[in-house]
Coordinates of N, CA, C and O and ligand atoms in Angstrom, one line a residue:
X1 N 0.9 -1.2 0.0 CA 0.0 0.0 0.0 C 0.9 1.2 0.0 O 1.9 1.4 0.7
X2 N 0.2 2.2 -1.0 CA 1.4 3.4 -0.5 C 0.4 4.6 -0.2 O -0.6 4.8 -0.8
X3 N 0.8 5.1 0.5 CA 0.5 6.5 1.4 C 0.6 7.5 1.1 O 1.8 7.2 0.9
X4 N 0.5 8.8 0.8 CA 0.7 9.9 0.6 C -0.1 11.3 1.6 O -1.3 11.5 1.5
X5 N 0.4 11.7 2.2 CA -0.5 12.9 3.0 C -1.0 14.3 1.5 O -0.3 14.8 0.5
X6 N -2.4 14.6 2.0 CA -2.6 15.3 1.0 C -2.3 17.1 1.6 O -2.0 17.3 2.8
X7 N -2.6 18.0 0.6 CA -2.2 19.0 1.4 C -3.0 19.4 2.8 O -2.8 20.5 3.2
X8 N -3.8 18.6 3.4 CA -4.3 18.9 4.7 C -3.9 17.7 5.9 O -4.1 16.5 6.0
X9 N -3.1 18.8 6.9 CA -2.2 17.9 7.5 C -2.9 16.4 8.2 O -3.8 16.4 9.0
X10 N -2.3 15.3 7.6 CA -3.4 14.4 9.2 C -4.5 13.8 7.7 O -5.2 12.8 8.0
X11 N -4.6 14.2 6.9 CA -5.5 13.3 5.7 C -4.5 13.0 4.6 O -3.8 13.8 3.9
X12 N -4.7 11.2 4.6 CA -4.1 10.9 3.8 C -5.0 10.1 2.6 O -6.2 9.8 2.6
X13 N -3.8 9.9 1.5 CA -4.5 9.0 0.4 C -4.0 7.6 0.4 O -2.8 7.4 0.2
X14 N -4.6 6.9 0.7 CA -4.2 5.4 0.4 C -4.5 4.9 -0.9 O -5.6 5.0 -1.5
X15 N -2.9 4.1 -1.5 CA -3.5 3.1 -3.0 C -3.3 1.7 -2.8 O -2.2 1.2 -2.7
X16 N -4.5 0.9 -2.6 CA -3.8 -0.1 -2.2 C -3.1 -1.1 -3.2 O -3.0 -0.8 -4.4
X17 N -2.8 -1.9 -2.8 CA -1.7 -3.1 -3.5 C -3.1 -3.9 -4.0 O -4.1 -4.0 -3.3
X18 N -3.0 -4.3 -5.3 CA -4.5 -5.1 -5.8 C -3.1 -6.3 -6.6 O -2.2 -6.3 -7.4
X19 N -3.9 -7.4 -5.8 CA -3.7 -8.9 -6.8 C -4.5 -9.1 -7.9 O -5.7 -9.0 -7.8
X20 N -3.7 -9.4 -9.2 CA -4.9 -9.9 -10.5 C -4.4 -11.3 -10.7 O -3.4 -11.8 -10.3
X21 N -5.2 -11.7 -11.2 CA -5.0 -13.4 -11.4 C -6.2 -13.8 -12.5 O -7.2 -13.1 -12.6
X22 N -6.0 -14.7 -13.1 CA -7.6 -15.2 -14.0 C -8.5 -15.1 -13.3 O -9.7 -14.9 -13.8
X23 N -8.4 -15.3 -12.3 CA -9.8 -15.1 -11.5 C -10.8 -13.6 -11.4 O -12.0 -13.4 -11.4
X24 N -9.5 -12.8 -11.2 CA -10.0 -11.8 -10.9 C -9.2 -10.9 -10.1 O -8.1 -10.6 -10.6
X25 N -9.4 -10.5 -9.0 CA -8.6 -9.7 -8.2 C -8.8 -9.6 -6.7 O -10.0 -9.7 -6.3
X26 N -7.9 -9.5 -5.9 CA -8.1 -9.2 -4.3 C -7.0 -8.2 -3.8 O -5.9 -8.2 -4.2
X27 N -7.5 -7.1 -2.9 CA -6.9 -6.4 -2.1 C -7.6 -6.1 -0.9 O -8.8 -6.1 -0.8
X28 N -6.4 -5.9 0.2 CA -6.6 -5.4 1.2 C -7.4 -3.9 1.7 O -6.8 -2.8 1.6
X29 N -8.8 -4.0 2.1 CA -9.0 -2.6 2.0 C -8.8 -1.8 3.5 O -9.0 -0.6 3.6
X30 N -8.5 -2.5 4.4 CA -8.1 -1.7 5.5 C -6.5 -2.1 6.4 O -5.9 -1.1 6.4
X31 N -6.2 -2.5 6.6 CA -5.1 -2.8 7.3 C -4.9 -2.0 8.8 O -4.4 -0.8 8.8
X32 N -5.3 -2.8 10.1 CA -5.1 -1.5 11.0 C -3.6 -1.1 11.2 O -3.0 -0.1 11.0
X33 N -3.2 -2.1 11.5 CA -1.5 -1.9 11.7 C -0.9 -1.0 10.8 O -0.4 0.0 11.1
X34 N -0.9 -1.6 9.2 CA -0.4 -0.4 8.2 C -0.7 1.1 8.8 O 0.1 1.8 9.4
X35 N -1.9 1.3 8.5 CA -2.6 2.9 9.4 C -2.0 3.6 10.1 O -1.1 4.5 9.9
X36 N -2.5 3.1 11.5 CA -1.7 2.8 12.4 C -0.2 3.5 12.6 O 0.2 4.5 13.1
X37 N 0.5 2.4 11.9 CA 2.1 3.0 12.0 C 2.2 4.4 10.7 O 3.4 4.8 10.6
X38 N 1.6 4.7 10.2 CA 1.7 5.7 8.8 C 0.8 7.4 10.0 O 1.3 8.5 10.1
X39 N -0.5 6.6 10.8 CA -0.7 7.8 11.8 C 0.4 8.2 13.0 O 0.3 9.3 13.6
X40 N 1.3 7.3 13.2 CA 1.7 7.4 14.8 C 0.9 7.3 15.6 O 1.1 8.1 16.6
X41 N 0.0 6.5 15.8 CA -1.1 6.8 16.5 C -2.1 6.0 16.5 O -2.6 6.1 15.4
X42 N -3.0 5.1 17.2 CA -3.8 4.2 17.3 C -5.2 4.3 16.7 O -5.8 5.2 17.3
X43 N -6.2 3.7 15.7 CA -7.2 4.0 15.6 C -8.4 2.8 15.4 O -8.2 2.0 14.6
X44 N -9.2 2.9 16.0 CA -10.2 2.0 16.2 C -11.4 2.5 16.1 O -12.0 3.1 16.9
X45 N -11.9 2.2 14.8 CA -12.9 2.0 13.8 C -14.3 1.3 14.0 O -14.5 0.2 13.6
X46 N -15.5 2.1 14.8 CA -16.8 1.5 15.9 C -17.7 1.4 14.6 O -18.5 0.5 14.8
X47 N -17.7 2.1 13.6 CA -18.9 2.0 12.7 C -18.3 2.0 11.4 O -17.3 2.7 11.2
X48 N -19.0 0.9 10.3 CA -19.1 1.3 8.9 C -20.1 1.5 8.3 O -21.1 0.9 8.6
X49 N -20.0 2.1 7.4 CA -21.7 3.0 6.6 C -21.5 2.8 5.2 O -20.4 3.2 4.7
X50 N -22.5 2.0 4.2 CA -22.8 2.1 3.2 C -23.6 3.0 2.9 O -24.5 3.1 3.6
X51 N -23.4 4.0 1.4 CA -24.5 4.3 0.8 C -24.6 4.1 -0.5 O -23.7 3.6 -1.2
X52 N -25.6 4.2 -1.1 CA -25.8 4.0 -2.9 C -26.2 5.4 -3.2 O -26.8 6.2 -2.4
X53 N -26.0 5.6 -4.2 CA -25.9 6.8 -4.7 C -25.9 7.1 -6.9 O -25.0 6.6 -7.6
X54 N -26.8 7.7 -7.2 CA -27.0 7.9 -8.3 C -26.3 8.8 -9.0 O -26.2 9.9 -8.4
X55 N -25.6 8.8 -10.4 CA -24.9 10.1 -10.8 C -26.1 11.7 -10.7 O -27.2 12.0 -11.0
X56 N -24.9 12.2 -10.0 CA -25.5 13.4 -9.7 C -25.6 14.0 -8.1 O -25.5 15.2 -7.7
X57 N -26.0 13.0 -7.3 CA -26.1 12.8 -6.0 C -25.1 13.6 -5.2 O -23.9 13.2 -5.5
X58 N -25.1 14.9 -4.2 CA -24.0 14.9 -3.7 C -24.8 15.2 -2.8 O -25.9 15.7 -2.7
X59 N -23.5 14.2 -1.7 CA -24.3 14.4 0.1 C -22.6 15.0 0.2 O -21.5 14.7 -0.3
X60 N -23.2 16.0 1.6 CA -22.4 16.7 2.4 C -22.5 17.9 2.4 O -23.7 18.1 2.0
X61 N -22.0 19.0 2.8 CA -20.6 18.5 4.0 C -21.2 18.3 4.9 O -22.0 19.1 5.4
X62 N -20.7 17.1 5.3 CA -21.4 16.6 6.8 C -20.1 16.8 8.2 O -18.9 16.7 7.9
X63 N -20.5 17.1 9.2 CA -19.1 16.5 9.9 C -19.7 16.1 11.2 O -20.8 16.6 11.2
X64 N -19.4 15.4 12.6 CA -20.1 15.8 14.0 C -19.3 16.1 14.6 O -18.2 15.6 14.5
X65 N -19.5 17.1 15.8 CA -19.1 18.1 16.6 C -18.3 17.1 17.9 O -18.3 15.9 18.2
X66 N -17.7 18.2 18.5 CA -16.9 17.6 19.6 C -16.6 15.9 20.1 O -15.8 15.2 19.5
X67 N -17.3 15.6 21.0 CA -16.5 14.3 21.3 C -16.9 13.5 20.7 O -16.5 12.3 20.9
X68 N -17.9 13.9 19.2 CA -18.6 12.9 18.4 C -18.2 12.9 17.4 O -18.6 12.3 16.5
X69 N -16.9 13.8 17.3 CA -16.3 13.8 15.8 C -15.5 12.9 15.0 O -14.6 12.3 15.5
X70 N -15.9 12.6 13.6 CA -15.7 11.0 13.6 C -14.1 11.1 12.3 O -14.1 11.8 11.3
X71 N -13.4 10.4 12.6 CA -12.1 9.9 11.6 C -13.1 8.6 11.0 O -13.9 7.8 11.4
X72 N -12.4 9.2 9.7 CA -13.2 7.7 8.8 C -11.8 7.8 7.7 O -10.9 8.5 7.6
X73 N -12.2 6.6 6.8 CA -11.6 6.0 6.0 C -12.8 5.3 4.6 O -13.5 4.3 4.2
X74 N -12.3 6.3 4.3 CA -13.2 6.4 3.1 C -12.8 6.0 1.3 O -11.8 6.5 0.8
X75 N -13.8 5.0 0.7 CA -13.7 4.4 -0.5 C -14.5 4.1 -1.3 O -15.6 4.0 -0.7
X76 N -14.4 4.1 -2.7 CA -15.8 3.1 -3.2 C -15.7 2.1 -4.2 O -15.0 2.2 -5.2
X77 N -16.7 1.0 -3.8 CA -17.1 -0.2 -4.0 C -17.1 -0.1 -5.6 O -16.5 -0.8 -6.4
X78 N -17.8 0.8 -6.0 CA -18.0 0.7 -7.2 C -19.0 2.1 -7.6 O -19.9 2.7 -7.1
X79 N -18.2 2.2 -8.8 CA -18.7 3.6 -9.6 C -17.5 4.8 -9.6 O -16.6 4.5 -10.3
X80 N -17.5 5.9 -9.0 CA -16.8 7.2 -9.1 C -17.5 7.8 -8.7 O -18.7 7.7 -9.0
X81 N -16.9 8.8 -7.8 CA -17.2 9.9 -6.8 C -15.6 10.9 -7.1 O -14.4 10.4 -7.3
X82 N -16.3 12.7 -7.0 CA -15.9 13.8 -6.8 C -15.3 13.3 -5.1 O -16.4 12.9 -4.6
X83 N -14.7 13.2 -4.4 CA -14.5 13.4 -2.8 C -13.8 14.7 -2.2 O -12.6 15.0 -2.4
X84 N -14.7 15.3 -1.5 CA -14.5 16.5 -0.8 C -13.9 16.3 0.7 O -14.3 15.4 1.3
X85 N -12.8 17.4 1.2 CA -12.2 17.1 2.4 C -12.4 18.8 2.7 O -11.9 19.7 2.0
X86 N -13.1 18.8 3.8 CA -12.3 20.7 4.1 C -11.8 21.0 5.4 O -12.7 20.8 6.2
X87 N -10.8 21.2 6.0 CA -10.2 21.7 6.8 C -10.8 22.2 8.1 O -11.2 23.3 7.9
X88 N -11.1 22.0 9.4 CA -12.3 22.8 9.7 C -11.0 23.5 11.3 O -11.2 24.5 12.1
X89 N -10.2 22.9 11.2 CA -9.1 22.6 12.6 C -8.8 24.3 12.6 O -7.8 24.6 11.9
X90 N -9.5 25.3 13.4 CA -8.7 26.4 14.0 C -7.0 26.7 13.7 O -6.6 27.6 12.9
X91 N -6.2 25.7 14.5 CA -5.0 25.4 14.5 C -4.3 25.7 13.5 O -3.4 26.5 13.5
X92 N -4.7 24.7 12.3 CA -4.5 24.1 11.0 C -3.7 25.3 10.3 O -4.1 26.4 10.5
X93 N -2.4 25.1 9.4 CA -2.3 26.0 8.5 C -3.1 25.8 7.3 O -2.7 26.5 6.3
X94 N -3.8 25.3 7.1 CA -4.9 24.9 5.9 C -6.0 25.3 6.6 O -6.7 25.8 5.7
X95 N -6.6 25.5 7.4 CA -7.8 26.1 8.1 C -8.9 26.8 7.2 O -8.8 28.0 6.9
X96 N -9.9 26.2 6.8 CA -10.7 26.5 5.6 C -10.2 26.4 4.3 O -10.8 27.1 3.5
X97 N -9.1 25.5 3.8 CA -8.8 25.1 2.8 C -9.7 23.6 2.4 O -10.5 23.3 3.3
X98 N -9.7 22.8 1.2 CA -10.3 21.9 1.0 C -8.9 21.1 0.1 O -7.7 21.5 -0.1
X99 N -9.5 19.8 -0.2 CA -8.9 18.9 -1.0 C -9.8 17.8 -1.6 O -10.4 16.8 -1.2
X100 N -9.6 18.4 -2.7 CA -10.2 17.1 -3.6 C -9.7 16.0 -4.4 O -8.7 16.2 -5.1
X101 N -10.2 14.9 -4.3 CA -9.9 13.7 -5.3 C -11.0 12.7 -5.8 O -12.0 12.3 -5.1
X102 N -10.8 12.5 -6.9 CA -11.3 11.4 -7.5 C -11.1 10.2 -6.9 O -10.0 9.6 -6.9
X103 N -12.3 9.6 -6.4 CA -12.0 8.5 -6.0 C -13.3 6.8 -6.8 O -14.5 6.8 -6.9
X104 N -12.4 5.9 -7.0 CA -13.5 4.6 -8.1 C -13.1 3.4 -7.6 O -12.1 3.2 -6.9
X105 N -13.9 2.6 -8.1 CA -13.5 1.3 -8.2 C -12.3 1.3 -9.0 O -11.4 0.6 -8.5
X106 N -12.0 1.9 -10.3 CA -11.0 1.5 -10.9 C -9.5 1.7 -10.2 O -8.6 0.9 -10.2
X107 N -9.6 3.3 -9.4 CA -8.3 3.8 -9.0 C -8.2 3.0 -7.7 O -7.2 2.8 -7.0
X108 N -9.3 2.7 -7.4 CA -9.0 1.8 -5.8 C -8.3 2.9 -4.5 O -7.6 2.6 -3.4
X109 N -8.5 3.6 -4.8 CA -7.5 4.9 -3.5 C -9.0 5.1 -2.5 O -10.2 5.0 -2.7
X110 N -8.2 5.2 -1.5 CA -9.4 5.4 -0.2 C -8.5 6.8 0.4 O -7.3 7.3 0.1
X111 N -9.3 7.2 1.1 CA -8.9 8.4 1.7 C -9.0 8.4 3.5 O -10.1 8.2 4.0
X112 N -7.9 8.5 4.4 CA -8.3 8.9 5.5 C -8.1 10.2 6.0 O -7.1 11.0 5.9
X113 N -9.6 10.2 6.6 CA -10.1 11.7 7.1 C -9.6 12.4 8.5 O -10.6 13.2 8.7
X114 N -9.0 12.6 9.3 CA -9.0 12.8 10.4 C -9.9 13.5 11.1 O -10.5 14.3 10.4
X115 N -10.4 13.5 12.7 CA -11.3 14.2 13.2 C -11.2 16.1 12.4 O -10.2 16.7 12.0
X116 N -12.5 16.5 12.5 CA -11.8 18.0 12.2 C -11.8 18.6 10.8 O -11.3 19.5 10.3
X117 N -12.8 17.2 10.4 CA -12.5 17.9 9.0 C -14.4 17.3 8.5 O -15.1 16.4 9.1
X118 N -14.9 18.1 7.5 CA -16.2 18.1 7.0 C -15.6 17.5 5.4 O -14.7 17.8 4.7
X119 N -17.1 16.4 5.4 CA -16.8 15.6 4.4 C -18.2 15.7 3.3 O -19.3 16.0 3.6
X120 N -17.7 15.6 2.0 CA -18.5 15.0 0.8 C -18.2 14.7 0.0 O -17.0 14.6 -0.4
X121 N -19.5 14.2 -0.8 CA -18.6 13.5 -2.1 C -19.8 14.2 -3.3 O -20.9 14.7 -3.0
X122 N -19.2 14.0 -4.6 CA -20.3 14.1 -5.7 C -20.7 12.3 -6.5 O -19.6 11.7 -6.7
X123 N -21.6 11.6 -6.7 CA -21.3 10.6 -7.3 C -21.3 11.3 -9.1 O -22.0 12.2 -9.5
X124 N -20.5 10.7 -9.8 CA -19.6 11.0 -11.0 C -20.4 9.7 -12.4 O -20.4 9.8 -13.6
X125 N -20.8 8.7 -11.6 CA -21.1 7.2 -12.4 C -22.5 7.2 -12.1 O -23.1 7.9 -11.2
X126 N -22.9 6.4 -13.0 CA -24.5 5.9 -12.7 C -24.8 5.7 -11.5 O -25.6 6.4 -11.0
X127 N -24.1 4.6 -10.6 CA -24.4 3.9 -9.4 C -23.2 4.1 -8.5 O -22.1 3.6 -8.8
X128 N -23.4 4.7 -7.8 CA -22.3 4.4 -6.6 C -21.8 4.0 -5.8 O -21.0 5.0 -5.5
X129 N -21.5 3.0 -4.9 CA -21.5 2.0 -3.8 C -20.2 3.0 -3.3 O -19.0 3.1 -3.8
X130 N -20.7 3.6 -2.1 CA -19.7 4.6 -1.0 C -19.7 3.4 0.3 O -20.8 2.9 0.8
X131 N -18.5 3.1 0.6 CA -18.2 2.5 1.8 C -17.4 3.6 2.6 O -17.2 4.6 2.1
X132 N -17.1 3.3 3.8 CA -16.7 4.4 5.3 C -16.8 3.8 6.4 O -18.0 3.6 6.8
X133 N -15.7 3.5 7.1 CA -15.3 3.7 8.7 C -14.8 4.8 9.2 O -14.0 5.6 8.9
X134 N -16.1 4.4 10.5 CA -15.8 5.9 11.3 C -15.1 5.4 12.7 O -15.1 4.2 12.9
X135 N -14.6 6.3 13.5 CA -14.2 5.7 14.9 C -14.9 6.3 15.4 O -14.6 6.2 16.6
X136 N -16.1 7.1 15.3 CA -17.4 7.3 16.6 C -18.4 7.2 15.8 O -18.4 7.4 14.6
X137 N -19.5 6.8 16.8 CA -20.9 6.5 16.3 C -21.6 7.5 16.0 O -21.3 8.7 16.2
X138 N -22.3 7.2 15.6 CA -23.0 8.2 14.6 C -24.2 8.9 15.9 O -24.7 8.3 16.9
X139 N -24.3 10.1 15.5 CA -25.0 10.9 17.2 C -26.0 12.2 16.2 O -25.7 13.3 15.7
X140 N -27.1 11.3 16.1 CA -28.0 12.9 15.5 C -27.3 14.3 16.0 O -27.0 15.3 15.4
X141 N -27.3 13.9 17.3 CA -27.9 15.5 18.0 C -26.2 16.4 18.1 O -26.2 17.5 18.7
X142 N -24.9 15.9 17.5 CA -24.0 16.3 17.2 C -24.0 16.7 15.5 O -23.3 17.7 15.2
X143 N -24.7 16.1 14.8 CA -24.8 16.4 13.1 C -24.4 17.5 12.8 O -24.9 18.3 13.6
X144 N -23.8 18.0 12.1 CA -23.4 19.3 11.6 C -23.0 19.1 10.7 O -22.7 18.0 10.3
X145 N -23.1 20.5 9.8 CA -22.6 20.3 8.0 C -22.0 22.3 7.5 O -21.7 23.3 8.1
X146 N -22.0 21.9 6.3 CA -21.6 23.1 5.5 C -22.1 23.2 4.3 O -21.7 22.4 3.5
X147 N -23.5 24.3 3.9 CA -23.4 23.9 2.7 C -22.8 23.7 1.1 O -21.9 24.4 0.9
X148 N -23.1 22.9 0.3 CA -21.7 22.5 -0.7 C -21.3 23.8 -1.0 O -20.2 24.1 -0.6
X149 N -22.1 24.7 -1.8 CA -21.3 25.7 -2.7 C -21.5 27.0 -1.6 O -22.0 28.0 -2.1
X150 N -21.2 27.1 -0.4 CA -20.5 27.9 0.4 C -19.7 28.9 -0.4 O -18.6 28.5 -0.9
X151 N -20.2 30.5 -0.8 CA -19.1 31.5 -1.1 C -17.9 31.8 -0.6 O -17.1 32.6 -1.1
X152 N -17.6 31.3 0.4 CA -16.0 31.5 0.6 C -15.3 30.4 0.6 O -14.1 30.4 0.6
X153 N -15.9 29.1 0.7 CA -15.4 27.5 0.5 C -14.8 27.7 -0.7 O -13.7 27.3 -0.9
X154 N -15.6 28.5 -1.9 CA -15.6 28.3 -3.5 C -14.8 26.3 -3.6 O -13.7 25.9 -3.5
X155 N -16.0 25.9 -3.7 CA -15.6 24.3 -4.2 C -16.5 24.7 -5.7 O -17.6 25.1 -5.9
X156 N -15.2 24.5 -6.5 CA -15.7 23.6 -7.7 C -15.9 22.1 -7.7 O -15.0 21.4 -7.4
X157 N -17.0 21.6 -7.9 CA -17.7 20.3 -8.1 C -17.4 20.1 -8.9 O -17.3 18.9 -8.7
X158 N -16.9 20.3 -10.2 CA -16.8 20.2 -11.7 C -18.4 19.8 -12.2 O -18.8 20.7 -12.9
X159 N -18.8 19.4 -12.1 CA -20.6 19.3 -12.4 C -21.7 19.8 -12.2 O -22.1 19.7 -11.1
X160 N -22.8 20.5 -13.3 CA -23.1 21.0 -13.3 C -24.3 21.7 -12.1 O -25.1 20.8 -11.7
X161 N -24.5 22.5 -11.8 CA -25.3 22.1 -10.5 C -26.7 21.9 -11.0 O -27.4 21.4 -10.1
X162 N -27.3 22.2 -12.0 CA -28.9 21.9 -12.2 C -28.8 20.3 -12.3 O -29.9 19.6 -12.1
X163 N -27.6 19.7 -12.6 CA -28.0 18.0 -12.3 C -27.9 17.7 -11.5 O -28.0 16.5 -11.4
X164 N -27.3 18.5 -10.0 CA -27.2 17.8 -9.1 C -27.9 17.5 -8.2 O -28.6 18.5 -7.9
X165 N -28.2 16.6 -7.6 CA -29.1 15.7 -6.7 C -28.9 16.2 -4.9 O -28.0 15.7 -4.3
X166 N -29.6 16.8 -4.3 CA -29.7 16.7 -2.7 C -30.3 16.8 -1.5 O -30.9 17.8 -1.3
X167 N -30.4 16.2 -0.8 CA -31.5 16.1 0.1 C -31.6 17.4 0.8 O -30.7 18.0 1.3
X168 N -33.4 17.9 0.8 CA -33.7 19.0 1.5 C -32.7 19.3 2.7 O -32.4 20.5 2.9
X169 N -32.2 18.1 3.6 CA -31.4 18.5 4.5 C -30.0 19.5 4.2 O -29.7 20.6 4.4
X170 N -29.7 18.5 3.7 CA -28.3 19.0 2.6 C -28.7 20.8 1.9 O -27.9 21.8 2.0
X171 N -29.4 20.8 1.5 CA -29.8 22.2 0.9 C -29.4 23.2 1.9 O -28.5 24.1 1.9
X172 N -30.5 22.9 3.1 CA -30.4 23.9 3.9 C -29.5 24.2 5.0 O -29.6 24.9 5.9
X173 N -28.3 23.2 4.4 CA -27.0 23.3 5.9 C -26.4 24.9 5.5 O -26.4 25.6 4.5
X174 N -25.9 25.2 6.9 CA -25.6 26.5 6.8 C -24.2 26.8 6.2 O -23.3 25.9 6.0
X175 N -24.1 28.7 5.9 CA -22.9 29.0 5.3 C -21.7 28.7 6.5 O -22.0 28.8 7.7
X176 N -20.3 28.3 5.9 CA -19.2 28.0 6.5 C -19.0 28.7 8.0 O -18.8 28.3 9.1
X177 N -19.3 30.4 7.4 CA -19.0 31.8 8.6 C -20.5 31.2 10.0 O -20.4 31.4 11.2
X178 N -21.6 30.6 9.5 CA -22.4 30.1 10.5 C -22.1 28.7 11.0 O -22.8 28.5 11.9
X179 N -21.2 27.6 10.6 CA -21.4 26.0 11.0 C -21.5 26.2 12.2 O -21.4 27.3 12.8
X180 N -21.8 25.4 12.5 CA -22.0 24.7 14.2 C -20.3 24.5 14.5 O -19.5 23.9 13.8
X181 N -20.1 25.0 15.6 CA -18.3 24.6 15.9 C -18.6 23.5 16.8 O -17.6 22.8 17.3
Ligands
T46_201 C1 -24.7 9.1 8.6 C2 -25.7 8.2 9.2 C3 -27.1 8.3 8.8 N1 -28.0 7.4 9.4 C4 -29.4 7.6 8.9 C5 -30.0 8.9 9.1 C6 -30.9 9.1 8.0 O1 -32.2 8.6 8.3 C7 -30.3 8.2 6.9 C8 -29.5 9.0 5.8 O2 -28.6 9.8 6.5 P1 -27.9 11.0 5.7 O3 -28.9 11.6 4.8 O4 -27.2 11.9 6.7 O5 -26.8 10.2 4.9 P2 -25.6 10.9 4.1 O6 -26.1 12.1 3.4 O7 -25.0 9.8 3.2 O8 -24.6 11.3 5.2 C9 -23.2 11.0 5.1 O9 -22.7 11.8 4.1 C10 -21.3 12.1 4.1 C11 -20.7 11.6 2.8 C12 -20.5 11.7 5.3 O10 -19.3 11.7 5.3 C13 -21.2 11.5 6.6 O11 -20.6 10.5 7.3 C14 -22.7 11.2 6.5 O12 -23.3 12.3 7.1 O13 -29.4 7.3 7.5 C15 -27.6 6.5 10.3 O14 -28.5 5.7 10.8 N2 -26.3 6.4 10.7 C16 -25.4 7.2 10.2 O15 -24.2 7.0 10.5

């Protein structure tokens, strides 16, 4: 597997190592140890979340607040996704910066998120199969977001926005200068 940190400190890109054979193919999609030794740091993974998703579909930015805030490791099964990362860490020399990548079944790259950062994706393919481990459970009453096209975020989606797809919740998440801290 190889690693690369992207420009926000603490989120990396994973590619994993894929076996091919006549049969077909196998890889490793999580490895805690690899992780692990690439974070300095221990991490233990309480939930994972499927979604399906149609081209066009973008959920996010989601993130949850304080002791509910969740590190995931994020991939997909099948299709292509836009994936959005934004910075949300005070601290941060990226502090309100974003990072995006392409992520598919074909490129096989997963992304890990660290606490501290608000997530989305665009789906790009017909069908999307989004997989995700988080290390905290999922807590309504922590939920927070950002909405996508935030004026001072300026995220280019690359896609057009009259096709894009989102749930009334998603619509009405607030501007970045309002999130929930
Ligand atoms: C996130 C979540 C949702 N739900 C229930 C709540 C709703 O009734 C239903 C759909 O939830 P939601 O519309 O929030 O799903 P997404 O828009 O895919 O949310 C996700 O979108 C982006 C990409 C993320 O990174 C977040 O982890 C997550 O917020 O599933 C659960 O039961 N458990 C959960 O962990």
């Amino acid at each position: 597997m190889k690693i690369t940190e992207s420009k926000l400190k603490g989120c990396f890109i994973l590619e994993l190592k894929v076996y091919e054979d006549g049969r077909g193919l196998f890889f490793e999609s999580y490895n805690k140890a690899q992780l692990e030794e690439t974070l300095g740091a221990s991490i233990d993974f309480v939930q994972d979340n499927i979604s399906v998703s149609k081209k066009g579909v973008l959920r996010g930015l989601h993130f949850q607040t304080e002791k509910y805030a969740q590190a995931k490791l994020v991939q997909v099964i099948k299709g292509k996704v836009l994936d959005i990362v934004v910075d949300l860490r005070r601290d941060s020399n990226t502090f309100g910066q974003h990072f995006k990548i392409e992520l598919s079944s074909e490129n096989k790259k997963s992304i890990f998120i660290p606490k501290g950062m608000a997530h989305g994706f665009l789906a790009l393919s017909e069908e999307v199969v989004f997989y995700y481990k988080c290390d905290a459970y999922y807590h309504p009453l922590s939920e927070a977001g950002i909405v996508y096209n935030d004026p001072e975020l300026k995220i280019d989606w690359e896609f057009p926005e009259t096709n894009m797809i989102l749930s009334e919740k998603d619509l009405r998440l607030p501007l970045w200068k309002n999130r929930k801290m």
